[in-house]
N, CA, C and O atoms as a GROMACS GRO file, in nm:
protein
  160
    1UNK      N    1   0.920  -0.360   1.250
    1UNK     CA    2   0.847  -0.484   1.240
    1UNK      C    3   0.866  -0.541   1.100
    1UNK      O    4   0.856  -0.469   1.001
    2UNK      N    5   0.892  -0.669   1.093
    2UNK     CA    6   0.907  -0.737   0.965
    2UNK      C    7   0.769  -0.780   0.917
    2UNK      O    8   0.717  -0.882   0.963
    3UNK      N    9   0.709  -0.705   0.826
    3UNK     CA   10   0.571  -0.734   0.789
    3UNK      C   11   0.550  -0.753   0.639
    3UNK      O   12   0.437  -0.765   0.594
    4UNK      N   13   0.658  -0.756   0.563
    4UNK     CA   14   0.645  -0.775   0.418
    4UNK      C   15   0.722  -0.900   0.376
    4UNK      O   16   0.838  -0.917   0.412
    5UNK      N   17   0.657  -0.986   0.300
    5UNK     CA   18   0.722  -1.107   0.248
    5UNK      C   19   0.777  -1.071   0.111
    5UNK      O   20   0.702  -1.057   0.014
    6UNK      N   21   0.909  -1.055   0.102
    6UNK     CA   22   0.973  -1.012  -0.022
    6UNK      C   23   1.084  -1.110  -0.056
    6UNK      O   24   1.176  -1.131   0.024
    7UNK      N   25   1.076  -1.169  -0.174
    7UNK     CA   26   1.180  -1.258  -0.224
    7UNK      C   27   1.215  -1.369  -0.126
    7UNK      O   28   1.332  -1.402  -0.107
    8UNK      N   29   1.113  -1.427  -0.063
    8UNK     CA   30   1.133  -1.541   0.025
    8UNK      C   31   1.176  -1.510   0.166
    8UNK      O   32   1.219  -1.600   0.238
    9UNK      N   33   1.167  -1.384   0.208
    9UNK     CA   34   1.202  -1.351   0.347
    9UNK      C   35   1.117  -1.235   0.398
    9UNK      O   36   1.069  -1.152   0.321
   10UNK      N   37   1.099  -1.232   0.532
   10UNK     CA   38   1.024  -1.123   0.596
   10UNK      C   39   1.115  -1.003   0.610
   10UNK      O   40   1.226  -1.014   0.664
   11UNK      N   41   1.069  -0.888   0.564
   11UNK     CA   42   1.145  -0.763   0.570
   11UNK      C   43   1.057  -0.650   0.620
   11UNK      O   44   0.934  -0.656   0.610
   12UNK      N   45   1.120  -0.549   0.674
   12UNK     CA   46   1.049  -0.426   0.711
   12UNK      C   47   1.035  -0.340   0.587
   12UNK      O   48   1.127  -0.331   0.505
   13UNK      N   49   0.920  -0.276   0.572
   13UNK     CA   50   0.902  -0.184   0.460
   13UNK      C   51   0.984  -0.058   0.482
   13UNK      O   52   1.008  -0.017   0.596
   14UNK      N   53   1.026   0.003   0.372
   14UNK     CA   54   1.103   0.126   0.385
   14UNK      C   55   1.027   0.245   0.327
   14UNK      O   56   1.086   0.349   0.299
   15UNK      N   57   0.896   0.229   0.310
   15UNK     CA   58   0.811   0.338   0.261
   15UNK      C   59   0.745   0.412   0.376
   15UNK      O   60   0.796   0.415   0.488
   16UNK      N   61   0.632   0.472   0.346
   16UNK     CA   62   0.559   0.553   0.444
   16UNK      C   63   0.509   0.470   0.562
   16UNK      O   64   0.475   0.353   0.547
   17UNK      N   65   0.506   0.532   0.680
   17UNK     CA   66   0.457   0.465   0.801
   17UNK      C   67   0.305   0.450   0.793
   17UNK      O   68   0.236   0.535   0.738
   18UNK      N   69   0.256   0.340   0.849
   18UNK     CA   70   0.112   0.312   0.849
   18UNK      C   71   0.077   0.249   0.983
   18UNK      O   72   0.159   0.178   1.042
   19UNK      N   73  -0.045   0.274   1.031
   19UNK     CA   74  -0.090   0.218   1.159
   19UNK      C   75  -0.236   0.176   1.147
   19UNK      O   76  -0.315   0.241   1.078
   20UNK      N   77  -0.270   0.067   1.213
   20UNK     CA   78  -0.408   0.020   1.218
   20UNK      C   79  -0.454   0.027   1.363
   20UNK      O   80  -0.379  -0.006   1.454
   21UNK      N   81  -0.578   0.069   1.383
   21UNK     CA   82  -0.630   0.084   1.519
   21UNK      C   83  -0.763   0.011   1.534
   21UNK      O   84  -0.839  -0.002   1.438
   22UNK      N   85  -0.789  -0.035   1.654
   22UNK     CA   86  -0.917  -0.095   1.689
   22UNK      C   87  -1.022   0.016   1.681
   22UNK      O   88  -1.007   0.118   1.749
   23UNK      N   89  -1.127   0.001   1.600
   23UNK     CA   90  -1.224   0.109   1.584
   23UNK      C   91  -1.307   0.137   1.709
   23UNK      O   92  -1.364   0.245   1.721
   24UNK      N   93  -1.316   0.043   1.799
   24UNK     CA   94  -1.394   0.062   1.922
   24UNK      C   95  -1.313   0.135   2.027
   24UNK      O   96  -1.361   0.231   2.087
   25UNK      N   97  -1.190   0.089   2.050
   25UNK     CA   98  -1.109   0.145   2.158
   25UNK      C   99  -1.009   0.250   2.111
   25UNK      O  100  -0.960   0.330   2.191
   26UNK      N  101  -0.978   0.250   1.982
   26UNK     CA  102  -0.877   0.342   1.930
   26UNK      C  103  -0.736   0.292   1.955
   26UNK      O  104  -0.639   0.358   1.916
   27UNK      N  105  -0.722   0.177   2.021
   27UNK     CA  106  -0.590   0.122   2.052
   27UNK      C  107  -0.521   0.074   1.925
   27UNK      O  108  -0.582   0.009   1.840
   28UNK      N  109  -0.392   0.106   1.912
   28UNK     CA  110  -0.314   0.062   1.797
   28UNK      C  111  -0.300  -0.090   1.800
   28UNK      O  112  -0.261  -0.147   1.902
   29UNK      N  113  -0.332  -0.155   1.688
   29UNK     CA  114  -0.321  -0.301   1.681
   29UNK      C  115  -0.207  -0.345   1.592
   29UNK      O  116  -0.163  -0.460   1.600
   30UNK      N  117  -0.158  -0.257   1.507
   30UNK     CA  118  -0.048  -0.288   1.416
   30UNK      C  119   0.016  -0.159   1.372
   30UNK      O  120  -0.052  -0.058   1.353
   31UNK      N  121   0.147  -0.161   1.356
   31UNK     CA  122   0.218  -0.047   1.300
   31UNK      C  123   0.333  -0.099   1.215
   31UNK      O  124   0.399  -0.196   1.252
   32UNK      N  125   0.356  -0.036   1.104
   32UNK     CA  126   0.464  -0.077   1.015
   32UNK      C  127   0.478   0.023   0.903
   32UNK      O  128   0.423   0.133   0.908
   33UNK      N  129   0.554  -0.016   0.802
   33UNK     CA  130   0.577   0.071   0.689
   33UNK      C  131   0.534   0.003   0.560
   33UNK      O  132   0.540  -0.119   0.547
   34UNK      N  133   0.489   0.085   0.465
   34UNK     CA  134   0.458   0.035   0.332
   34UNK      C  135   0.587  -0.007   0.263
   34UNK      O  136   0.696   0.028   0.308
   35UNK      N  137   0.573  -0.082   0.157
   35UNK     CA  138   0.688  -0.113   0.073
   35UNK      C  139   0.727   0.012  -0.005
   35UNK      O  140   0.641   0.091  -0.044
   36UNK      N  141   0.854   0.030  -0.027
   36UNK     CA  142   0.901   0.140  -0.110
   36UNK      C  143   0.892   0.096  -0.257
   36UNK      O  144   0.876  -0.023  -0.284
   37UNK      N  145   0.901   0.189  -0.351
   37UNK     CA  146   0.899   0.150  -0.492
   37UNK      C  147   1.008   0.048  -0.527
   37UNK      O  148   0.987  -0.039  -0.612
   38UNK      N  149   1.122   0.057  -0.464
   38UNK     CA  150   1.230  -0.038  -0.491
   38UNK      C  151   1.199  -0.178  -0.438
   38UNK      O  152   1.252  -0.276  -0.490
   39UNK      N  153   1.114  -0.188  -0.337
   39UNK     CA  154   1.080  -0.316  -0.279
   39UNK      C  155   0.968  -0.386  -0.357
   39UNK      O  156   0.947  -0.506  -0.341
   40UNK      N  157   0.898  -0.312  -0.440
   40UNK     CA  158   0.783  -0.370  -0.511
   40UNK      C  159   0.826  -0.436  -0.638
   40UNK      O  160   0.743  -0.490  -0.710
   0.00000   0.00000   0.00000
């Protein structure tokens, strides 16, 4: 998933994986990766 705005374009992070879930249902609402040190 392209979830990071870097240098004027949407890119996928190449760092650690991360997921967000609905606290009521536990259903995943978003998944992606953090930015790597080189992307920051």
